[in-house]
mmCIF file of C-alpha atoms in Angstrom:
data_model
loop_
_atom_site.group_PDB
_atom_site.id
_atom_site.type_symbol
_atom_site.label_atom_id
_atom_site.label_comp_id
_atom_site.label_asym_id
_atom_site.label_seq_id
_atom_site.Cartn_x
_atom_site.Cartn_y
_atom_site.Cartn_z
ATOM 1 C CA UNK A 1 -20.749 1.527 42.343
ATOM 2 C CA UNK A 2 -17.502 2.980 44.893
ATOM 3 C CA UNK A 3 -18.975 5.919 46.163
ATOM 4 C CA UNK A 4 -22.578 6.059 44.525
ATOM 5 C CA UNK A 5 -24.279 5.734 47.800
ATOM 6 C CA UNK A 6 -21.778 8.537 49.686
ATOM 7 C CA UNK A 7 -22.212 10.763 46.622
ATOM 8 C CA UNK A 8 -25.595 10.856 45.281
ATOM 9 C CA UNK A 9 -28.202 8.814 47.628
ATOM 10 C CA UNK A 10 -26.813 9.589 51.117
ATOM 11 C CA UNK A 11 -27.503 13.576 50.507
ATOM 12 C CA UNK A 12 -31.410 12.730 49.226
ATOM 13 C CA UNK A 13 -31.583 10.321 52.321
ATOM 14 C CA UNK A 14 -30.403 12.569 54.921
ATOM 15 C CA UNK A 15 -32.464 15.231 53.390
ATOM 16 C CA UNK A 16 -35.485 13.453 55.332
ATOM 17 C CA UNK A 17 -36.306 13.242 58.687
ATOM 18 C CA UNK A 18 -33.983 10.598 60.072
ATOM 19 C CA UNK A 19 -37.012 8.216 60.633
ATOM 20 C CA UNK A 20 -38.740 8.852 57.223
ATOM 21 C CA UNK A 21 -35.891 8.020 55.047
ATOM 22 C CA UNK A 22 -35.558 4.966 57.172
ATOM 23 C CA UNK A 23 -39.460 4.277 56.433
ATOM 24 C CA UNK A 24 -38.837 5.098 52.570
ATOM 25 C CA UNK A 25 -35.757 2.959 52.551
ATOM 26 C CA UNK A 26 -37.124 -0.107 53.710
ATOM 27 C CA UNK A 27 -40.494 0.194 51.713
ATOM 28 C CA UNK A 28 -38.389 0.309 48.536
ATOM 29 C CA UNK A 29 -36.108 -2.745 49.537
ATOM 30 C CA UNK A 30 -39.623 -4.425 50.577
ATOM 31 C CA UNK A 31 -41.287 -3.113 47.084
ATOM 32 C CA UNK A 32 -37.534 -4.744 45.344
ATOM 33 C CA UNK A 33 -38.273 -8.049 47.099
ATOM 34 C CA UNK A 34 -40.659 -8.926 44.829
ATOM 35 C CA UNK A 35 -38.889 -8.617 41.531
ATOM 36 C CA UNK A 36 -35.890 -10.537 40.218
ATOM 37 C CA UNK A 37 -34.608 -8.107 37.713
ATOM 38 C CA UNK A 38 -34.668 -5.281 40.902
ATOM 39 C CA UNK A 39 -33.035 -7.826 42.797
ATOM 40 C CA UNK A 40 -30.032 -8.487 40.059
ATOM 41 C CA UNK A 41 -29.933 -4.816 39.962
ATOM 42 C CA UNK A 42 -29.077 -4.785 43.893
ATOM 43 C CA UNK A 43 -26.439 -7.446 43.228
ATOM 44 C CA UNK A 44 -23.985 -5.033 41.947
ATOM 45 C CA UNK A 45 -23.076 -4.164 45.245
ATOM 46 C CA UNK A 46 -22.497 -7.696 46.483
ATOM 47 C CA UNK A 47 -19.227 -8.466 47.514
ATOM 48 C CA UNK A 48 -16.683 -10.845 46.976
ATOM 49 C CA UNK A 49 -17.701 -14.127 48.629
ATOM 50 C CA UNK A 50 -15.719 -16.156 51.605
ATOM 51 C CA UNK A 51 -17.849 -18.903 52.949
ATOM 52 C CA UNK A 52 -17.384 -19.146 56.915
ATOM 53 C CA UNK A 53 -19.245 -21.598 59.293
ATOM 54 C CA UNK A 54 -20.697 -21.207 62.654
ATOM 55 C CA UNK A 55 -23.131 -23.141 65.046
ATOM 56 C CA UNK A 56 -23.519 -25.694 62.672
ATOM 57 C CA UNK A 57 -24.643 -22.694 59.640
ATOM 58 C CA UNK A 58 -23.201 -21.725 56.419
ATOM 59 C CA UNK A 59 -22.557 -18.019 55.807
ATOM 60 C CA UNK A 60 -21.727 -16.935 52.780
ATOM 61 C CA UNK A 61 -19.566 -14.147 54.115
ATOM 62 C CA UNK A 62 -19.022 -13.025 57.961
ATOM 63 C CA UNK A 63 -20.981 -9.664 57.267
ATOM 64 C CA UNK A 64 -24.044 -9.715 58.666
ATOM 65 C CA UNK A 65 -26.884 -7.065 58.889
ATOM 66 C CA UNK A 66 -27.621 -6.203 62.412
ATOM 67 C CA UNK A 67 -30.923 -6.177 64.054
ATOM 68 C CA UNK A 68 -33.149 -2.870 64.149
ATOM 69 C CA UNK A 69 -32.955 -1.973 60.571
ATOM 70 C CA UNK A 70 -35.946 -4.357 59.173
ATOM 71 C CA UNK A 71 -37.086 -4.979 62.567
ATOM 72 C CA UNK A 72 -40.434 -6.373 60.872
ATOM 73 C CA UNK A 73 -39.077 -8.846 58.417
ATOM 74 C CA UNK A 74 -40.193 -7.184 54.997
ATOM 75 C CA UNK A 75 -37.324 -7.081 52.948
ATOM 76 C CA UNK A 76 -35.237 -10.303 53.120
ATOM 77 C CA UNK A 77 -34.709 -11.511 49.743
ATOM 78 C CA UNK A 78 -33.328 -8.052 49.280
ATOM 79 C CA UNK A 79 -30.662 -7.672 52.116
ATOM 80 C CA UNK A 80 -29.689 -11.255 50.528
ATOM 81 C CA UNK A 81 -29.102 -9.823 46.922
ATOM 82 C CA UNK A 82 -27.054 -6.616 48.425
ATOM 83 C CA UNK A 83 -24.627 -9.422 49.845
ATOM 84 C CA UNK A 84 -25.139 -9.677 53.433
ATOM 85 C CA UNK A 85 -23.875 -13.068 54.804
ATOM 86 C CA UNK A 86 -26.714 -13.381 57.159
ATOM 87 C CA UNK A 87 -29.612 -11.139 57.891
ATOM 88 C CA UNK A 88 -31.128 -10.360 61.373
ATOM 89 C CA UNK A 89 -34.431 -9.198 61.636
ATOM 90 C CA UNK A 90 -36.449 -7.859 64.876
ATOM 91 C CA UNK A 91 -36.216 -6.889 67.768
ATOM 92 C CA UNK A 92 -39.792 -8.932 67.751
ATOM 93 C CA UNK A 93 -42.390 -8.709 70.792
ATOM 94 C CA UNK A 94 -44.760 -10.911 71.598
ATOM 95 C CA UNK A 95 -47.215 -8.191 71.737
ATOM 96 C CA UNK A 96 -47.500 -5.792 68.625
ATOM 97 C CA UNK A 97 -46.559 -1.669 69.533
ATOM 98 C CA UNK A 98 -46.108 1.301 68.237
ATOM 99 C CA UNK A 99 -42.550 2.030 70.274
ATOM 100 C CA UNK A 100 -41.587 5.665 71.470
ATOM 101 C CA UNK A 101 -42.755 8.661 70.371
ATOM 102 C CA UNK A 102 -40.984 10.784 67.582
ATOM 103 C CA UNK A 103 -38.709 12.042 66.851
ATOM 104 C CA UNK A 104 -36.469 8.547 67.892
ATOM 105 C CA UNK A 105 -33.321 8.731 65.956
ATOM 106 C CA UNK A 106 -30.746 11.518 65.680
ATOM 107 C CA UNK A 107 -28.228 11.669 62.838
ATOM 108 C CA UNK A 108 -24.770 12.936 64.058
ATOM 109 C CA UNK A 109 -22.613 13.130 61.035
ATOM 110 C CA UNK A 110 -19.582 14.430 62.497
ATOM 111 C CA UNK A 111 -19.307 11.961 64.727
ATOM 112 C CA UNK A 112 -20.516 9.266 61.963
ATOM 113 C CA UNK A 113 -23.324 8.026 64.922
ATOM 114 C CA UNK A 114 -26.539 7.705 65.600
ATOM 115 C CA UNK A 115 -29.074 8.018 68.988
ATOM 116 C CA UNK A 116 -32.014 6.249 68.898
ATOM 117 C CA UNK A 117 -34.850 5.373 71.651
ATOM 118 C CA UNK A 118 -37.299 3.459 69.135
ATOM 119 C CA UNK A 119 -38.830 1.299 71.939
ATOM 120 C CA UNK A 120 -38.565 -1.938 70.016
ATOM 121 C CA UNK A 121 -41.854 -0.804 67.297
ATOM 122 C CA UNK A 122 -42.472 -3.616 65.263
ATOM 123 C CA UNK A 123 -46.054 -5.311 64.267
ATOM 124 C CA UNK A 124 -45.402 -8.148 66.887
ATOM 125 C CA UNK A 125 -44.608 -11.757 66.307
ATOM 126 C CA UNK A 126 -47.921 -13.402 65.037
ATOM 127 C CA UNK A 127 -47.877 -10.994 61.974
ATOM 128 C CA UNK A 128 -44.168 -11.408 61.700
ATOM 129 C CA UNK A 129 -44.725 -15.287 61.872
ATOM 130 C CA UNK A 130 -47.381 -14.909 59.122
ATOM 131 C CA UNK A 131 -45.498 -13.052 56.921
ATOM 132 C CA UNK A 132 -42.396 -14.976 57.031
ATOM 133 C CA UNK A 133 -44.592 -18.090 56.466
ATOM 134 C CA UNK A 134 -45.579 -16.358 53.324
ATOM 135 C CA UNK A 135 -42.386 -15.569 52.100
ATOM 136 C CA UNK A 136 -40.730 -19.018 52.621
ATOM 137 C CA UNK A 137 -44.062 -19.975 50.735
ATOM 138 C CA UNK A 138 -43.534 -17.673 47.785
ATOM 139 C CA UNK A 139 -40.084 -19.375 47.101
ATOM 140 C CA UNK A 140 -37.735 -16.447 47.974
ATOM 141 C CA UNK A 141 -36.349 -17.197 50.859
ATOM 142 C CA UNK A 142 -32.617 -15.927 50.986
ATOM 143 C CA UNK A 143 -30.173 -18.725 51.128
ATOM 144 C CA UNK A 144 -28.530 -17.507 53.708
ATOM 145 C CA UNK A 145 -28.821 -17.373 56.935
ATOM 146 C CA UNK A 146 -31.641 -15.407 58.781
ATOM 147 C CA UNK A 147 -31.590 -14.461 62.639
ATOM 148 C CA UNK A 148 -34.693 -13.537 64.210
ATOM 149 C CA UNK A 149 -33.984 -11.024 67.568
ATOM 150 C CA UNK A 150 -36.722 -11.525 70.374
ATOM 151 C CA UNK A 151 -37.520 -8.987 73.134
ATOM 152 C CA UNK A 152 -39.164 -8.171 76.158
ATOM 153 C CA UNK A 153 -42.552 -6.333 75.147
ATOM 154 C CA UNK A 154 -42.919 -2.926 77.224
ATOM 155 C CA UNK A 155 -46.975 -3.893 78.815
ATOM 156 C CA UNK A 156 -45.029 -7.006 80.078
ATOM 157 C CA UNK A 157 -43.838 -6.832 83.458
ATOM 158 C CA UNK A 158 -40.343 -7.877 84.374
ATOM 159 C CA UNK A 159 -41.448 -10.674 86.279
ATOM 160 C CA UNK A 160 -43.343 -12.121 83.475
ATOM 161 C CA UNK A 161 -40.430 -11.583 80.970
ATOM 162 C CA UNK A 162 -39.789 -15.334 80.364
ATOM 163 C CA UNK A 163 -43.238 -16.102 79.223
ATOM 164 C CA UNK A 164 -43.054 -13.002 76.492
ATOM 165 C CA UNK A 165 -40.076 -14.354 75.048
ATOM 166 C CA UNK A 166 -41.353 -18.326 75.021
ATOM 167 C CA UNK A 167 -44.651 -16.727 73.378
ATOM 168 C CA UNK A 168 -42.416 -15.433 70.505
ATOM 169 C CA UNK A 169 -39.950 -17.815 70.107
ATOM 170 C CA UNK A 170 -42.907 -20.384 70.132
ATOM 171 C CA UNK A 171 -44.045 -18.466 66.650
ATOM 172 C CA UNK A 172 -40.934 -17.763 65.312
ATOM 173 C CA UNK A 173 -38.371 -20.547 66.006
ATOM 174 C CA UNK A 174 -39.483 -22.483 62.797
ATOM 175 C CA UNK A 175 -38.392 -19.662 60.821
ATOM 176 C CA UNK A 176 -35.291 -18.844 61.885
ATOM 177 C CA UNK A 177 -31.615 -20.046 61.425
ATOM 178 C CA UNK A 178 -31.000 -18.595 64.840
ATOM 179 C CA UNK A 179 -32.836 -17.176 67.901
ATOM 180 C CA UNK A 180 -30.921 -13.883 69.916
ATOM 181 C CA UNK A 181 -32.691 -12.801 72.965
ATOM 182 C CA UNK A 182 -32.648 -9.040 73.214
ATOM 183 C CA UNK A 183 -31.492 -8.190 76.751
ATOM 184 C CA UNK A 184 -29.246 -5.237 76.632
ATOM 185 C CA UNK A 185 -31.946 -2.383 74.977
ATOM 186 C CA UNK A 186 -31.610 0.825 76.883
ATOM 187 C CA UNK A 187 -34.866 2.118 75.193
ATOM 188 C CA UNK A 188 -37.257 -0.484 77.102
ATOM 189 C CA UNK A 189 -37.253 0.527 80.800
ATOM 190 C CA UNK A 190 -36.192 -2.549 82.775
ATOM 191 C CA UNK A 191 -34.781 -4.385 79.953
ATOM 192 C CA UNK A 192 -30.928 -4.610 80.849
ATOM 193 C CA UNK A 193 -32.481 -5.988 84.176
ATOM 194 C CA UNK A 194 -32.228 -9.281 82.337
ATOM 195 C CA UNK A 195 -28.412 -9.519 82.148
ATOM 196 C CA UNK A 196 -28.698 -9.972 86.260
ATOM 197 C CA UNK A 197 -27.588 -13.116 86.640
ATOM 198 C CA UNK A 198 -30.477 -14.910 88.342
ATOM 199 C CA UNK A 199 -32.901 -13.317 85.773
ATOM 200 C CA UNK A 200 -30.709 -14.437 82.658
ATOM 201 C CA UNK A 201 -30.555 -17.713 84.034
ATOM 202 C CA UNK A 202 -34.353 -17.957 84.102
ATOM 203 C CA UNK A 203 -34.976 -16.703 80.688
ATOM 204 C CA UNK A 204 -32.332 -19.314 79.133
ATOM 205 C CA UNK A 205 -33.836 -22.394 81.258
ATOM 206 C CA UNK A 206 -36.989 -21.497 79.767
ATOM 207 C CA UNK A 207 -35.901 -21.345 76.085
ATOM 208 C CA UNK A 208 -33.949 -24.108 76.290
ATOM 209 C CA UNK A 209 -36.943 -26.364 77.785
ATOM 210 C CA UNK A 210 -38.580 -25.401 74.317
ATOM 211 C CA UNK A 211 -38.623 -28.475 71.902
ATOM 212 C CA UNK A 212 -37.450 -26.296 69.256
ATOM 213 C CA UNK A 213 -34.490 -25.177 71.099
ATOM 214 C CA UNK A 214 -32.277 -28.166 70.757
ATOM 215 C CA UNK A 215 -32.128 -27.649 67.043
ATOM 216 C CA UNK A 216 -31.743 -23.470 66.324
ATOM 217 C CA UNK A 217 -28.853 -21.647 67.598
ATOM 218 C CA UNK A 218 -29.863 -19.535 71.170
ATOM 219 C CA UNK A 219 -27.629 -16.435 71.376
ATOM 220 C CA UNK A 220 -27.676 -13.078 73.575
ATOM 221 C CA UNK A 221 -27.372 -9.551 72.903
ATOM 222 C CA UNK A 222 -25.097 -8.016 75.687
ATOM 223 C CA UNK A 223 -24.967 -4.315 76.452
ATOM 224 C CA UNK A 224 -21.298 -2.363 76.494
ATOM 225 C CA UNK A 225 -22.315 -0.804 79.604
ATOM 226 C CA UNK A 226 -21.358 -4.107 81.732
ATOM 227 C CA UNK A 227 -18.582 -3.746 84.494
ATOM 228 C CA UNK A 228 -15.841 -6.563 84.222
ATOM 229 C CA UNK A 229 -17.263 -8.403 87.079
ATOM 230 C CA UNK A 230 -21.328 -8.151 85.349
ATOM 231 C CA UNK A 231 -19.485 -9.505 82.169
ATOM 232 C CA UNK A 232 -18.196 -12.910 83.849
ATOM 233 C CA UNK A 233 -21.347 -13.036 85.742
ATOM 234 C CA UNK A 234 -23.395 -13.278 82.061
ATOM 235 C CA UNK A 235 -20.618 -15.590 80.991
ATOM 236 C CA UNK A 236 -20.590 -18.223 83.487
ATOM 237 C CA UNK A 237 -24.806 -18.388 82.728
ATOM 238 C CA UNK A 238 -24.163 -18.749 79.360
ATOM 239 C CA UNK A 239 -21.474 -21.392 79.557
ATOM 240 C CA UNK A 240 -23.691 -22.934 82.121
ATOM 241 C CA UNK A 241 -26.581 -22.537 79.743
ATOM 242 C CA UNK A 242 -25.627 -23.958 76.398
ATOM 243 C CA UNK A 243 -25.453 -20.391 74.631
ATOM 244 C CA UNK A 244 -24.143 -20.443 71.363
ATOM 245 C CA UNK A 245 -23.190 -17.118 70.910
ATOM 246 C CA UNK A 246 -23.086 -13.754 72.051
ATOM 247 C CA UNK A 247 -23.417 -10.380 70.312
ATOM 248 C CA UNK A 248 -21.619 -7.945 71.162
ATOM 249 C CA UNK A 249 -22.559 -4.859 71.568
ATOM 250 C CA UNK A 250 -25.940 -3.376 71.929
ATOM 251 C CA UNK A 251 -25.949 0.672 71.506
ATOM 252 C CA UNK A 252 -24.750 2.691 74.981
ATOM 253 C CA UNK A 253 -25.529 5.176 77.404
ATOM 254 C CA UNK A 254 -22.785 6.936 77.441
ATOM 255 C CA UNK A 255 -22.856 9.438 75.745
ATOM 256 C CA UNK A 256 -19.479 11.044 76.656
ATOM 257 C CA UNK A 257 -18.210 11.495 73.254
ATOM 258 C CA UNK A 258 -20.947 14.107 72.328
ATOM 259 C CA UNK A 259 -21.210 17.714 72.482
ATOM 260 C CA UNK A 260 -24.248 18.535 74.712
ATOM 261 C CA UNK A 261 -25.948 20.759 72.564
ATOM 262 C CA UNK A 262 -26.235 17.549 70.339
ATOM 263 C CA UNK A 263 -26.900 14.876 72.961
ATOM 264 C CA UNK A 264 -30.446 13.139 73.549
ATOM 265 C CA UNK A 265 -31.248 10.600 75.275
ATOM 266 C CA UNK A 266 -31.402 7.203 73.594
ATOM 267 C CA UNK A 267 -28.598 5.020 72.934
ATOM 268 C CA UNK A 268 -25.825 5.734 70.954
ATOM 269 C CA UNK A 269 -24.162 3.768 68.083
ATOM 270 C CA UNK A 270 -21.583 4.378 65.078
ATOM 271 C CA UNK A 271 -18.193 4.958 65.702
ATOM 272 C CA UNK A 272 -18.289 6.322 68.622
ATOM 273 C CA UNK A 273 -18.825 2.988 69.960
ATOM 274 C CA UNK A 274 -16.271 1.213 68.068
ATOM 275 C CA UNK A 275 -13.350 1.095 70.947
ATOM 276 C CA UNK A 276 -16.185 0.080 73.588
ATOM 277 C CA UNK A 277 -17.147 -2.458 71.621
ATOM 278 C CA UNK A 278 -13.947 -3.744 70.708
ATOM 279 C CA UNK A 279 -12.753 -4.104 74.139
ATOM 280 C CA UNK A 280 -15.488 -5.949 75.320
ATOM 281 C CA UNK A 281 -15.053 -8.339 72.771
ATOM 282 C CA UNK A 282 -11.662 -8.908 73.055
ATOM 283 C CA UNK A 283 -12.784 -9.758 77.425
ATOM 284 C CA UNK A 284 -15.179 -12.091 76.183
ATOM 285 C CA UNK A 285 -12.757 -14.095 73.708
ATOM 286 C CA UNK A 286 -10.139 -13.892 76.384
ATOM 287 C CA UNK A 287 -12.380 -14.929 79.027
ATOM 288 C CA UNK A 288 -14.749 -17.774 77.362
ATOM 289 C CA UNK A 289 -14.932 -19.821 74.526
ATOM 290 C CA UNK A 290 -18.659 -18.659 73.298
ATOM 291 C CA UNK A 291 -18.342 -17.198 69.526
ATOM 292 C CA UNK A 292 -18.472 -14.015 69.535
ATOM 293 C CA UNK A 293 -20.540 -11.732 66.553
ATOM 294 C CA UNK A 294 -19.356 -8.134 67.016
ATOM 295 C CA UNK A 295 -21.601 -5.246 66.145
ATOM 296 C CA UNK A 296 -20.826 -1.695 67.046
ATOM 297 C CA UNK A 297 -18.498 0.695 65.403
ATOM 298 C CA UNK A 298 -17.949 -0.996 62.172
ATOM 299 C CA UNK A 299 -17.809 1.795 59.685
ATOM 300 C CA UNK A 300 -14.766 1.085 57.833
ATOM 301 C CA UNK A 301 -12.654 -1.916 56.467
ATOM 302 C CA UNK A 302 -10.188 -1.082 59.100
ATOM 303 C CA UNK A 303 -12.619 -1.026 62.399
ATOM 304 C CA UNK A 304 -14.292 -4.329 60.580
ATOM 305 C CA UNK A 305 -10.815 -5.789 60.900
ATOM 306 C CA UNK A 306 -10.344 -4.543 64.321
ATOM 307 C CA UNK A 307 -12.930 -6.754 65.339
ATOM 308 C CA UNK A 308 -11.815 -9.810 63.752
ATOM 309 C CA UNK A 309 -8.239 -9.749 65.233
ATOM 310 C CA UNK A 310 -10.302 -9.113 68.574
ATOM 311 C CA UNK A 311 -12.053 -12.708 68.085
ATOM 312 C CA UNK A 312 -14.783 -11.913 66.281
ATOM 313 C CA UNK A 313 -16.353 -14.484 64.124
ATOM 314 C CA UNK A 314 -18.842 -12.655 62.243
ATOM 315 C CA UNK A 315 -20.269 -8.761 62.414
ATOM 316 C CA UNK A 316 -23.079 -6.533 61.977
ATOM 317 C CA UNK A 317 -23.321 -3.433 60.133
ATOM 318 C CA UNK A 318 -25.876 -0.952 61.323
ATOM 319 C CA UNK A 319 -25.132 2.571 61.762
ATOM 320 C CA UNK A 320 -21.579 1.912 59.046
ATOM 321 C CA UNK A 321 -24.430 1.028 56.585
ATOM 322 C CA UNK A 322 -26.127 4.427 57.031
ATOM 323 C CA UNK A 323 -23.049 6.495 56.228
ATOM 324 C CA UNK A 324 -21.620 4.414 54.255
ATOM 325 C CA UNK A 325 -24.081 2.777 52.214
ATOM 326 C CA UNK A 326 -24.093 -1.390 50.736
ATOM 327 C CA UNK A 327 -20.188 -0.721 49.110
ATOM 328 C CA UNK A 328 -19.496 -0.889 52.550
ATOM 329 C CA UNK A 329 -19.617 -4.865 52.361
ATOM 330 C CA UNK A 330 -17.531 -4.582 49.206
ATOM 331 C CA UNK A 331 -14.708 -2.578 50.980
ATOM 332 C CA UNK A 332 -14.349 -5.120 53.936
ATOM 333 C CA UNK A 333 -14.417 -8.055 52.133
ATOM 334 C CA UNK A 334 -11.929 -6.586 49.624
ATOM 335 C CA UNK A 335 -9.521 -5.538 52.710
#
């Protein structure tokens, strides 16, 4: 299977419209959901396994697929057969939308990246809830360990924030292995607003007053935008919080690394984003003792292993997985 992706399906999928062959993609994983032999078939790419355990959870591997990719939940018993230790679905809103409009996401090749500004779309979380209840109905719930991503929806005003997460979280909790609140998107205007400390602060005391909250995992998405001194700010809430994780990073504005004439606005992720992300992983390890999942830049076995030696526990593929296809699990657990 080294190389079948790179080779043969990559040039069909890039073919498309960045955003259709994302569409087509996930329909067929969805459609492959629903059939064993389609799912054995998808097993050839899983890798090697290496059990690791975090927040009281049991990962079959420490490769995890990072939020945006099935932001609707369709296609989990399928991520699971590919190999993926863990499988994060969302971002969620409370309130259903249809996200910015299109074209949203930019392929850069050269610079193995992407640019999105998708504006959290997703079919909100009472149809999510519904169809997750379905699934863990049907019997094919993936054994390992699913992450459901909550965020702010874009009707809601700031001030209200708190009360569109708890709405979510209310309907999705019971279905999740763990809960990350979505603060760092730089495609929903106001969004990072809620790494300020007093804000963040809010939003936590309010998730963790939920019953359901003393018994799933609460983590936060953290943008790589932060200054040192915004970084121990969000720290010192979530030590004083109870946080049991952070991911690290979101996608950035800065867009530095790309030639104008290629640039649009949106935030950018893929390997230009690996050394950001890196570093502000290794300031959290050296600064706290929250777990750390890394996501941003891993498009290699090499940057994968970068982020372990920075502290990492687990990571997320995302943009990696669009270049490189599912071998790329193989190759990092291999190395």
């Amino acid at each position: 299977m080294k190389n079948f992706y790179e080779r043969l399906l990559r040039p069909l999928h890039f073919s498309l419209e960045p955003e259709t062959a994302h569409r087509l993609t996930i329909e067929l994983l969805r459609a492959a959901s629903h059939f064993d032999l389609a799912l054995r078939v998808l097993s050839f790419f899983r890798p090697p396994s290496k059990p690791k355990t975090l927040f009281g959870l049991n990962f079959p591997n420490p490769i995890g697929l990072a939020a945006g990719l099935d932001k609707n939940g369709v296609a989990l018993p399928a991520w699971a057969a590919l190999g993926f230790g863990f499988v994060e679905i969302g971002t969620v809103t409370a309130k259903a939308q249809p996200g910015n409009p299109e074209p949203r996401i930019f392929r850069l090749p050269k610079q193995q990246a992407l640019i999105n500004r998708l504006g959290f779309n997703n079919d909100g979380a009472e149809t999510i809830a519904q169809r997750l209840r379905k699934l863990r109905e049907s019997g094919r719930w993936p054994a390992a360990p699913v992450g459901i991503n909550i965020g702010k929806s874009r009707a809601t005003p700031i001030e209200q924030a708190a009360d569109d997460y708890l709405y979510s979280f209310r309907l999705l909790h019971h279905f999740a292995d763990y809960i990350t609140l979505n603060v760092s998107s730089p495609n929903t205007p106001g969004l990072r607003d809620l790494q300020e400390p007093a804000a963040l602060s809010g939003l936590l005391h309010a998730i963790g007053g939920e019953p359901g909250a003393a018994t799933k995992p609460v983590l936060i998405k953290i943008s790589p935008d932060l200054s040192p001194n915004e970084l121990e700010a969000i720290l010192n809430v979530c030590a004083e919080t109870g946080v049991a994780g952070i991911i690290a990073t979101n996608t950035t504005l800065d867009h530095s690394s790309i030639p104008p004439e290629l640039d649009e606005k949106g935030g950018l992720s893929g390997a230009p984003l690996r050394e950001k992300a890196t570093a502000l992983v290794r300031d959290i390890v050296g600064k706290s003792a929250i777990p750390v999942i890394a996501s941003g830049g891993i498009c290699d076995a090499e940057s994968a292993r970068e982020k372990f030696q920075a502290g990492a526990q687990l990571v997320q593929l995302y943009t990696g997985l669009v270049y490189r296809g599912p071998q790329l699990l193989r190759e990092i657990m291999e190395a």
